[in-house]
Coordinates of C-alpha atoms and ligand atoms in Angstrom, one line a residue:
X283 CA 10.1 24.9 2.1
X284 CA 11.3 26.9 -0.9
X285 CA 8.1 27.5 -3.0
X286 CA 10.1 29.0 -5.9
X287 CA 12.1 25.8 -6.3
X288 CA 8.9 23.7 -5.9
X289 CA 7.6 25.2 -9.2
X290 CA 10.4 23.4 -11.0
X291 CA 10.4 19.8 -12.3
X292 CA 14.2 19.2 -12.8
X293 CA 13.9 15.7 -14.0
X294 CA 11.1 16.4 -16.5
X295 CA 13.0 19.4 -17.7
X296 CA 16.1 17.3 -18.3
X297 CA 14.1 14.6 -20.1
X298 CA 12.4 17.1 -22.4
X299 CA 15.8 18.8 -23.1
X300 CA 17.3 15.5 -24.0
X301 CA 14.5 14.5 -26.2
X302 CA 14.6 17.8 -28.0
X303 CA 18.2 17.0 -29.1
X304 CA 16.9 14.1 -31.3
X305 CA 20.0 12.0 -30.7
X306 CA 20.4 9.0 -32.9
X307 CA 19.9 6.0 -30.7
X308 CA 22.5 3.2 -30.6
X309 CA 21.3 1.9 -27.3
X310 CA 18.5 0.1 -25.6
X311 CA 15.5 -0.2 -25.7
X312 CA 15.6 -2.1 -29.0
X313 CA 12.5 -0.4 -30.4
X314 CA 14.7 2.7 -30.8
X315 CA 12.2 5.4 -29.9
X316 CA 9.3 3.4 -31.5
X317 CA 10.9 3.0 -34.9
X318 CA 11.0 -0.8 -34.9
X319 CA 7.7 -1.4 -33.2
X320 CA 4.6 -2.8 -34.8
X321 CA 1.9 -0.4 -36.0
X322 CA -0.4 -1.9 -33.3
X323 CA 2.0 -1.0 -30.5
X324 CA 2.6 2.4 -32.0
X325 CA -1.1 3.1 -32.0
X326 CA -1.3 1.8 -28.4
X327 CA 1.7 3.7 -26.9
X328 CA 2.0 6.7 -29.3
X329 CA 4.1 9.5 -28.2
X330 CA 5.2 7.7 -25.0
X331 CA 7.7 5.8 -27.2
X332 CA 9.9 8.8 -27.9
X333 CA 10.6 9.2 -24.2
X334 CA 11.3 5.5 -23.6
X335 CA 15.0 5.6 -23.3
X336 CA 17.7 3.4 -21.8
X337 CA 19.8 4.6 -19.0
X338 CA 21.3 8.0 -20.2
X339 CA 24.2 9.7 -18.5
X340 CA 22.5 13.0 -19.3
X341 CA 19.6 11.9 -17.2
X342 CA 21.4 11.0 -14.0
X343 CA 21.4 7.7 -12.2
X344 CA 18.6 6.5 -9.9
X345 CA 21.1 4.7 -7.7
X346 CA 23.9 7.3 -7.6
X347 CA 22.0 10.5 -8.3
X348 CA 24.0 13.7 -8.8
X349 CA 22.1 15.7 -11.3
X350 CA 18.4 16.3 -12.2
X351 CA 17.2 13.2 -10.4
X352 CA 19.0 14.2 -7.2
X353 CA 17.4 17.7 -7.5
X354 CA 14.0 16.1 -8.1
X355 CA 14.3 13.8 -5.0
X356 CA 15.7 16.7 -2.9
X357 CA 12.6 18.7 -3.8
X358 CA 10.4 15.8 -2.7
X359 CA 12.3 15.6 0.6
X360 CA 11.8 19.3 1.1
X361 CA 8.1 19.1 0.4
X362 CA 7.6 16.1 2.7
X363 CA 10.0 17.3 5.4
X364 CA 12.3 14.4 5.0
X365 CA 16.1 14.2 5.4
X366 CA 16.2 12.2 2.2
X367 CA 13.7 10.9 -0.3
X368 CA 14.1 8.0 -2.7
X369 CA 11.9 7.5 -5.9
X370 CA 10.6 4.0 -6.4
X371 CA 9.7 2.6 -9.8
X372 CA 8.6 -0.7 -8.1
X373 CA 5.9 0.8 -6.0
X374 CA 5.7 0.9 -2.2
X375 CA 6.4 -2.9 -2.3
X376 CA 10.0 -2.1 -3.1
X377 CA 10.1 0.7 -0.5
X378 CA 8.9 -1.6 2.2
X379 CA 11.3 -4.3 1.3
X380 CA 14.1 -1.8 1.3
X381 CA 13.4 -0.3 4.7
X382 CA 13.2 -3.7 6.3
X383 CA 16.4 -4.8 4.6
X384 CA 18.1 -1.7 5.8
X385 CA 17.3 -2.0 9.5
X386 CA 17.0 -5.8 10.1
X387 CA 19.7 -8.4 9.7
X388 CA 19.3 -12.2 9.7
X389 CA 17.5 -13.3 12.9
X390 CA 16.5 -9.8 14.1
X391 CA 13.0 -9.5 15.4
X392 CA 10.6 -6.9 14.0
X393 CA 7.3 -6.1 15.5
X394 CA 4.6 -5.9 12.8
X395 CA 0.8 -5.5 12.8
X396 CA -1.6 -8.3 11.9
X397 CA -2.6 -6.3 8.9
X398 CA 0.9 -6.2 7.4
X399 CA 0.8 -6.1 3.6
X400 CA 2.4 -9.0 1.8
X401 CA 5.4 -6.8 0.8
X402 CA 6.3 -6.8 4.5
X403 CA 6.6 -10.6 4.3
X404 CA 8.8 -10.2 1.2
X405 CA 11.0 -7.9 3.2
X406 CA 11.3 -10.5 5.9
X407 CA 12.3 -13.2 3.3
X408 CA 14.9 -10.8 2.0
X409 CA 16.4 -9.7 5.3
X410 CA 15.9 -12.9 7.4
X411 CA 14.1 -11.0 10.1
X412 CA 11.6 -12.8 12.3
X413 CA 8.1 -11.3 12.7
X414 CA 6.5 -10.6 16.1
X415 CA 2.9 -9.8 15.6
X416 CA 1.0 -7.0 17.5
X417 CA -2.6 -7.7 18.1
X418 CA -5.1 -5.5 16.3
X419 CA -8.4 -4.2 17.6
X420 CA -11.4 -5.1 15.5
X421 CA -14.6 -3.1 15.1
X422 CA -17.2 -5.8 14.8
X423 CA -20.1 -3.5 14.1
X424 CA -18.3 -1.8 11.2
X425 CA -16.4 -5.0 10.3
X426 CA -13.0 -3.2 9.9
X427 CA -9.7 -3.6 11.7
X428 CA -8.6 -0.6 13.7
X429 CA -5.0 -1.7 13.9
X430 CA -2.9 -2.1 17.0
X431 CA -3.0 0.3 19.9
X432 CA -0.4 1.2 22.5
X433 CA -1.2 -1.8 24.7
X434 CA -0.7 -4.1 21.7
X435 CA 2.7 -2.6 21.1
X436 CA 3.7 -2.7 24.8
X437 CA 2.7 -6.4 25.0
X438 CA 4.7 -7.3 21.9
X439 CA 7.8 -5.4 23.1
X440 CA 7.5 -6.9 26.6
X441 CA 7.4 -10.4 25.2
X442 CA 10.3 -9.6 22.7
X443 CA 12.5 -7.0 24.4
X444 CA 15.3 -7.6 21.9
X445 CA 13.2 -6.6 18.9
X446 CA 15.1 -4.3 16.6
X447 CA 12.3 -2.4 14.8
X448 CA 8.6 -1.9 14.5
X449 CA 6.5 -1.4 11.4
X450 CA 3.1 0.3 11.4
X451 CA 0.5 0.3 8.6
X452 CA -0.7 3.9 8.8
X453 CA -3.4 4.4 7.8
X454 CA -5.3 1.1 7.1
X455 CA -6.7 0.5 3.7
X456 CA -10.0 1.9 5.1
X457 CA -8.4 5.2 6.0
X458 CA -8.2 4.5 9.8
X459 CA -5.2 6.2 11.4
X460 CA -3.9 4.8 14.7
X461 CA -2.3 6.8 17.5
X462 CA 1.0 7.0 15.7
X463 CA 2.4 9.8 18.0
X464 CA 2.0 7.7 21.1
X465 CA 3.2 4.5 19.4
X466 CA 6.3 6.3 18.1
X467 CA 7.1 7.9 21.4
X468 CA 7.0 4.5 23.1
X469 CA 8.9 2.6 20.4
X470 CA 11.7 5.2 20.4
X471 CA 11.9 5.0 24.2
X472 CA 12.4 1.3 23.8
X473 CA 15.2 1.9 21.2
X474 CA 13.2 0.5 18.2
X475 CA 13.6 1.8 14.7
X476 CA 10.1 2.9 13.4
X477 CA 9.1 2.1 9.9
X478 CA 5.8 3.1 8.4
X479 CA 3.8 1.7 5.5
X480 CA 2.0 4.9 4.6
X481 CA 1.0 3.5 1.2
X482 CA -2.4 5.2 1.5
X483 CA -1.2 8.5 3.0
X484 CA 0.9 10.4 0.4
X485 CA -1.7 13.1 0.4
X486 CA -2.0 13.6 4.2
X487 CA 0.3 16.6 4.5
X488 CA -1.8 18.7 2.2
X489 CA -4.9 19.2 4.2
X490 CA -5.2 19.9 8.0
X491 CA -8.4 17.7 8.2
X492 CA -6.5 14.6 7.2
X493 CA -4.5 12.5 9.7
X494 CA -1.1 13.8 10.7
X495 CA 1.7 12.6 8.3
X496 CA 3.8 9.8 9.7
X497 CA 7.0 11.8 9.3
X498 CA 5.5 14.6 11.4
X499 CA 4.9 12.0 14.1
X500 CA 8.7 11.5 14.4
X501 CA 9.1 8.0 12.7
X502 CA 12.3 7.0 11.0
X503 CA 11.3 5.7 7.5
X504 CA 8.1 6.1 5.5
X505 CA 7.0 4.3 2.4
X506 CA 4.2 6.0 0.4
X507 CA 2.4 5.0 -2.8
X508 CA 2.4 8.4 -4.6
X509 CA 0.3 6.6 -7.3
X510 CA -2.5 5.5 -5.0
X511 CA -3.8 8.9 -3.8
X512 CA -1.5 11.6 -5.0
X513 CA -1.5 11.6 -8.8
X514 CA 1.5 9.8 -10.2
X515 CA 1.6 6.8 -12.5
X516 CA 0.8 3.4 -11.2
X517 CA 4.0 1.7 -9.8
X518 CA 5.5 4.9 -8.6
X519 CA 6.2 5.6 -4.9
X520 CA 8.5 7.4 -2.5
X521 CA 10.5 6.3 0.4
X522 CA 11.3 9.1 3.0
X523 CA 13.9 8.9 5.7
X524 CA 13.7 11.4 8.6
X525 CA 16.5 14.0 9.0
X526 CA 19.6 12.5 10.6
X527 CA 18.3 8.9 10.3
X528 CA 21.5 7.0 10.9
X529 CA 20.7 4.2 8.4
X530 CA 19.9 6.4 5.4
X531 CA 22.9 5.2 3.4
X532 CA 21.8 1.6 4.1
X533 CA 18.3 2.4 2.9
X534 CA 19.9 3.8 -0.3
X535 CA 21.9 0.6 -0.8
X536 CA 18.7 -1.5 -0.2
X537 CA 16.7 0.5 -2.7
X538 CA 19.4 -0.5 -5.2
X539 CA 18.8 -4.2 -4.4
X540 CA 15.0 -4.1 -4.9
X541 CA 14.6 -2.0 -8.0
X542 CA 15.2 -2.6 -11.7
X543 CA 18.5 -1.2 -13.1
X544 CA 16.4 0.0 -16.1
X545 CA 13.9 2.5 -14.6
X546 CA 11.4 3.9 -17.0
X547 CA 11.9 7.6 -17.3
X548 CA 8.2 8.2 -17.5
X549 CA 7.9 6.8 -14.0
X550 CA 10.5 9.2 -12.7
X551 CA 9.1 12.1 -14.6
X552 CA 5.7 11.2 -13.2
X553 CA 7.0 11.4 -9.6
X554 CA 8.7 14.7 -10.2
X555 CA 5.6 16.3 -11.8
X556 CA 3.2 14.8 -9.2
X557 CA 5.4 16.3 -6.5
X558 CA 5.2 19.7 -8.2
X559 CA 1.4 19.4 -8.5
X560 CA 1.1 18.6 -4.8
X561 CA 3.4 21.5 -3.8
X562 CA 1.6 24.1 -5.9
X563 CA -2.0 22.9 -5.7
X564 CA -2.1 20.2 -3.0
X565 CA -4.2 22.1 -0.6
X566 CA -6.8 22.9 -3.3
X567 CA -7.0 19.5 -5.0
X568 CA -7.0 17.5 -1.8
X569 CA -9.5 19.9 -0.2
X570 CA -11.8 19.5 -3.2
X571 CA -11.6 15.7 -2.9
X572 CA -12.4 16.0 0.8
X573 CA -15.4 18.2 0.1
X574 CA -16.7 15.8 -2.5
X575 CA -16.2 12.8 -0.2
X576 CA -18.1 14.6 2.6
X577 CA -21.0 15.3 0.2
X578 CA -21.0 11.7 -1.0
X579 CA -21.0 10.3 2.5
X580 CA -23.9 12.6 3.5
X581 CA -26.0 11.6 0.5
X582 CA -25.2 7.9 0.9
X583 CA -26.2 8.0 4.6
X584 CA -29.6 9.4 3.5
X585 CA -30.3 6.2 1.5
X586 CA -32.4 3.7 3.4
X587 CA -30.4 0.5 4.0
X588 CA -26.9 2.1 3.3
X589 CA -24.5 3.4 6.0
X590 CA -21.1 4.9 5.7
X591 CA -19.0 5.6 8.8
X592 CA -17.0 8.8 9.1
X593 CA -15.0 10.7 11.7
X594 CA -17.2 9.0 14.3
X595 CA -14.8 6.1 14.1
X596 CA -12.2 8.3 15.9
X597 CA -12.0 7.3 19.6
X598 CA -8.9 9.2 20.6
X599 CA -7.3 6.1 21.8
X600 CA -6.8 3.4 19.2
X601 CA -8.0 5.6 16.3
X602 CA -6.8 9.2 16.3
X603 CA -7.4 10.2 12.7
X604 CA -9.6 9.3 9.7
X605 CA -9.2 9.9 6.0
X606 CA -12.7 10.9 4.9
X607 CA -11.8 10.3 1.2
X608 CA -12.1 6.6 2.0
X609 CA -15.8 5.7 1.7
X610 CA -16.6 2.3 3.3
X611 CA -20.2 1.6 2.1
X612 CA -22.1 -0.8 4.3
X613 CA -24.9 -2.6 2.4
X614 CA -26.1 -4.9 5.2
X615 CA -29.3 -2.8 5.7
X616 CA -30.3 -4.0 2.3
X617 CA -29.3 -7.6 3.2
X618 CA -26.4 -7.5 0.7
X619 CA -22.8 -8.6 1.4
X620 CA -19.8 -6.9 -0.1
X621 CA -19.4 -9.3 -2.9
X622 CA -23.0 -9.0 -4.1
X623 CA -22.9 -5.2 -3.7
X624 CA -19.7 -5.0 -5.8
X625 CA -21.4 -7.1 -8.5
X626 CA -24.4 -4.9 -8.5
X627 CA -22.3 -1.7 -8.6
X628 CA -20.4 -3.1 -11.5
X629 CA -23.7 -3.5 -13.4
X630 CA -24.2 0.2 -12.7
X631 CA -20.8 0.9 -14.3
X632 CA -19.0 1.5 -11.0
X633 CA -15.7 -0.2 -10.1
X634 CA -14.7 0.0 -6.4
X635 CA -11.3 -0.5 -4.7
X636 CA -12.0 -3.2 -2.2
X637 CA -14.7 -5.6 -1.0
X638 CA -15.1 -7.2 2.5
X639 CA -17.9 -8.5 4.7
X640 CA -20.9 -6.3 4.4
X641 CA -19.2 -3.4 2.5
X642 CA -17.2 -2.1 -0.4
X643 CA -14.6 0.6 -0.3
X644 CA -14.8 3.5 -2.8
X645 CA -12.2 6.2 -3.1
X646 CA -12.8 9.8 -3.8
X647 CA -9.5 11.4 -5.0
X648 CA -8.1 14.4 -6.7
X649 CA -9.3 12.8 -9.9
X650 CA -13.0 13.1 -9.0
X651 CA -15.6 15.7 -9.9
X652 CA -19.1 16.6 -8.8
X653 CA -20.3 14.3 -11.6
X654 CA -18.3 11.2 -10.7
X655 CA -19.2 11.7 -7.0
X656 CA -22.9 11.9 -7.9
X657 CA -22.6 8.8 -10.1
X658 CA -21.6 6.8 -7.1
X659 CA -24.5 8.0 -5.1
X660 CA -27.0 7.4 -7.9
X661 CA -25.7 3.8 -8.4
X662 CA -26.1 3.1 -4.7
X663 CA -29.6 4.6 -4.8
X664 CA -30.6 2.4 -7.7
X665 CA -29.4 -0.7 -5.8
X666 CA -31.2 0.4 -2.7
X667 CA -34.4 1.0 -4.7
X668 CA -34.1 -2.4 -6.3
X669 CA -33.9 -4.2 -2.9
X670 CA -36.5 -2.1 -1.1
X671 CA -39.0 -4.3 0.6
X672 CA -37.1 -7.5 -0.2
X673 CA -36.8 -9.9 2.7
X674 CA -33.5 -9.2 4.5
X675 CA -30.9 -11.9 4.1
X676 CA -28.1 -12.3 6.6
X677 CA -25.3 -10.0 5.0
X678 CA -21.7 -11.3 4.8
X679 CA -19.6 -11.1 8.0
X680 CA -16.0 -10.0 7.9
X681 CA -14.1 -12.0 10.5
X682 CA -11.0 -10.6 12.2
X683 CA -7.8 -12.1 10.8
X684 CA -6.6 -15.0 12.9
X685 CA -3.6 -14.3 15.1
X686 CA -0.5 -15.8 13.4
X687 CA 1.6 -18.5 15.1
X688 CA 5.2 -17.9 13.9
X689 CA 7.2 -21.2 13.8
X690 CA 10.3 -19.8 12.0
X691 CA 11.6 -16.9 10.1
X692 CA 9.9 -16.6 6.6
X693 CA 13.4 -16.7 5.0
X694 CA 14.1 -20.1 6.6
X695 CA 10.7 -21.4 5.4
X696 CA 11.5 -20.1 2.0
X697 CA 14.6 -22.2 1.8
X698 CA 13.3 -25.5 3.2
X699 CA 11.9 -28.3 1.0
X700 CA 8.1 -28.2 0.6
X701 CA 5.3 -30.4 -0.6
X702 CA 1.6 -29.9 -1.6
X703 CA -1.0 -31.4 0.6
X704 CA -4.8 -31.3 0.5
X705 CA -6.0 -28.2 2.4
X706 CA -7.6 -30.3 5.1
X707 CA -4.4 -32.2 5.7
X708 CA -2.5 -28.9 6.2
X709 CA -3.7 -28.4 9.7
X710 CA -0.8 -28.2 12.2
X711 CA 1.8 -28.0 9.4
X712 CA 4.0 -25.0 8.6
X713 CA 3.1 -22.8 5.6
X714 CA 5.5 -22.7 2.7
X715 CA 3.5 -20.1 0.9
X716 CA 1.4 -17.0 1.6
X717 CA -2.3 -17.0 1.3
X718 CA -3.8 -13.6 0.7
X719 CA -7.1 -12.3 -0.5
X720 CA -6.3 -9.3 -2.8
X721 CA -7.0 -6.5 -2.2
X722 CA -6.1 -5.6 0.5
X723 CA -3.1 -8.0 0.1
X724 CA -2.9 -8.9 3.7
X725 CA -1.8 -12.5 4.2
X726 CA -4.1 -14.7 6.2
X727 CA -1.2 -17.1 6.4
X728 CA 2.5 -16.4 5.8
X729 CA 5.5 -18.4 5.1
X730 CA 6.8 -20.0 8.3
X731 CA 3.5 -19.9 10.2
X732 CA 1.6 -22.8 11.7
X733 CA -1.6 -23.6 9.9
X734 CA -4.1 -23.4 12.6
X735 CA -7.8 -24.3 12.6
X736 CA -8.6 -20.6 12.8
X737 CA -6.6 -20.0 9.6
X738 CA -8.4 -22.8 7.8
X739 CA -11.8 -21.6 9.0
X740 CA -11.0 -18.1 7.8
X741 CA -9.8 -19.3 4.4
X742 CA -12.9 -21.5 4.0
X743 CA -15.3 -18.7 5.0
X744 CA -13.6 -16.3 2.5
X745 CA -13.8 -18.8 -0.3
X746 CA -17.4 -19.7 0.4
X747 CA -18.2 -16.0 0.2
X748 CA -16.7 -15.9 -3.3
X749 CA -13.2 -14.4 -2.7
X750 CA -10.3 -15.7 -4.7
X751 CA -7.0 -16.5 -3.0
X752 CA -3.9 -14.9 -4.2
X753 CA -0.4 -16.3 -3.5
X754 CA -0.7 -20.1 -3.4
X755 CA 0.6 -22.1 -6.3
X756 CA -2.8 -23.9 -6.4
X757 CA -5.2 -21.0 -6.9
X758 CA -8.2 -23.3 -6.1
X759 CA -6.6 -24.1 -2.7
X760 CA -7.5 -27.8 -3.2
X761 CA -3.9 -28.1 -2.1
X762 CA -1.5 -26.0 -0.1
X763 CA 2.3 -25.9 0.0
X764 CA 3.7 -26.8 3.4
X765 CA 7.2 -27.6 4.7
X766 CA 8.3 -31.1 4.4
X767 CA 10.0 -31.0 7.8
X768 CA 8.8 -28.9 10.7
X769 CA 11.4 -27.5 12.9
X770 CA 10.6 -25.3 15.8
X771 CA 14.0 -23.8 15.9
X772 CA 14.4 -20.3 14.5
Ligands
PLP2048 C1 -1.1 -1.1 2.9 C2 -0.4 -1.4 1.7 N1 1.0 -1.4 1.7 C3 1.7 -1.6 0.6 C4 1.1 -1.8 -0.6 C5 2.0 -2.0 -1.8 O1 2.0 -0.8 -2.6 P1 2.4 -0.8 -4.1 O2 1.2 -1.3 -4.9 O3 2.6 0.7 -4.4 O4 3.6 -1.6 -4.3 C6 -0.3 -1.8 -0.7 C7 -0.9 -2.0 -2.0 O5 -2.1 -2.2 -2.2 C8 -1.0 -1.6 0.4 O6 -2.4 -1.5 0.4

């Protein structure tokens, strides 16, 4: 990597140089650098309006980059060790859709984990690919999924030897990193393309104590939410292709399909400058977050009734790495479930990332300080003190996600006529919509799947525990959309 070049921010420099010219605007956006906008909006968006420009020749083209954007994306590729990197202004959602679209044609089978994010299902609808689910291991004591292991992959491939690709979620939302090296070696041996949803791993390469980066494990394509844990604006992500990946041009064409033709230059500038920050200070800022997280974990584990797992989750087989900046706080020793703990934390002024079963997930990132780290510990200590001595209730239990029964390709289900039926009457029918509890955005039920008793039980138990479904047209789930005709032909 060329560290001198990494100091530059070619796209930000081009944007600033363009703005300094004070060109008279006879182009979109209609507010014309903020001149036509209400005072209210001007107060809200301030100086950002001067850099809100339509597509400018001087500022390159996201879909045919030749100038400063190409330079910016090449610098990102150099930093991450990719053959080519694409900037996404539609998050990792677009990157995942694009990589599936690039490698799978209509009817191709793709092996995916049970914890695939809903954007994977979108990718299946767009491409026409048929999902083959790998089973995941579930840690019942910690109430978290560990993802698939090598045996799960081998079983899926043995049952579907014609599968074209495999997609891994690496790491899981909780920071659990599977044995990607072994999974990759086996998948390549079987001739599969390997795609990775590394939404929660854009910071991995910047500290040796974090799990190995997916690209370093030899995979083909990696989607990363730069915005989640690496300092860019929300909605900005990167898609990396390994060197010599034969479908790179098709990935480029797919990114063209799933993104807006009017990318906001702030988003692109944000990716360019976040890359520079990681290159110059990555080790230091990620190391600081890790140290803070270790301190928080240690202090939380000293509070009676609260437990937080750490690297002890690594078993060297299913789990080969763990991101310690992800803090899964188990409140069951206080008799609290995740939903109640989240509510009590909110009263203490703390907003967490995710809630499930007996725990909440808190993130310590490059944005934290000793003070914010301490505030989390203090809030948990207050909650523990408040519940000390109270009779223990049975805390919430997170059930493993039911194994899907794929009836047809999601795209086929998307195109067939549908009807709404009462939830109870949906048993045995084929789903015409996804049911997700967000976050983590993992569908319990996806388009084209049989609605089993296990699915309905899972949905009922989540709703009874106070979770709101996301995805169905009827948000109360009194009714569910199912296909009018069920055909078992793919
Ligand atoms: C595992 C996983 N993959 C993909 C996504 C989608 O990422 P984005 O929000 O950047 O579109 C998310 C978002 O929460 C996620 O958790």
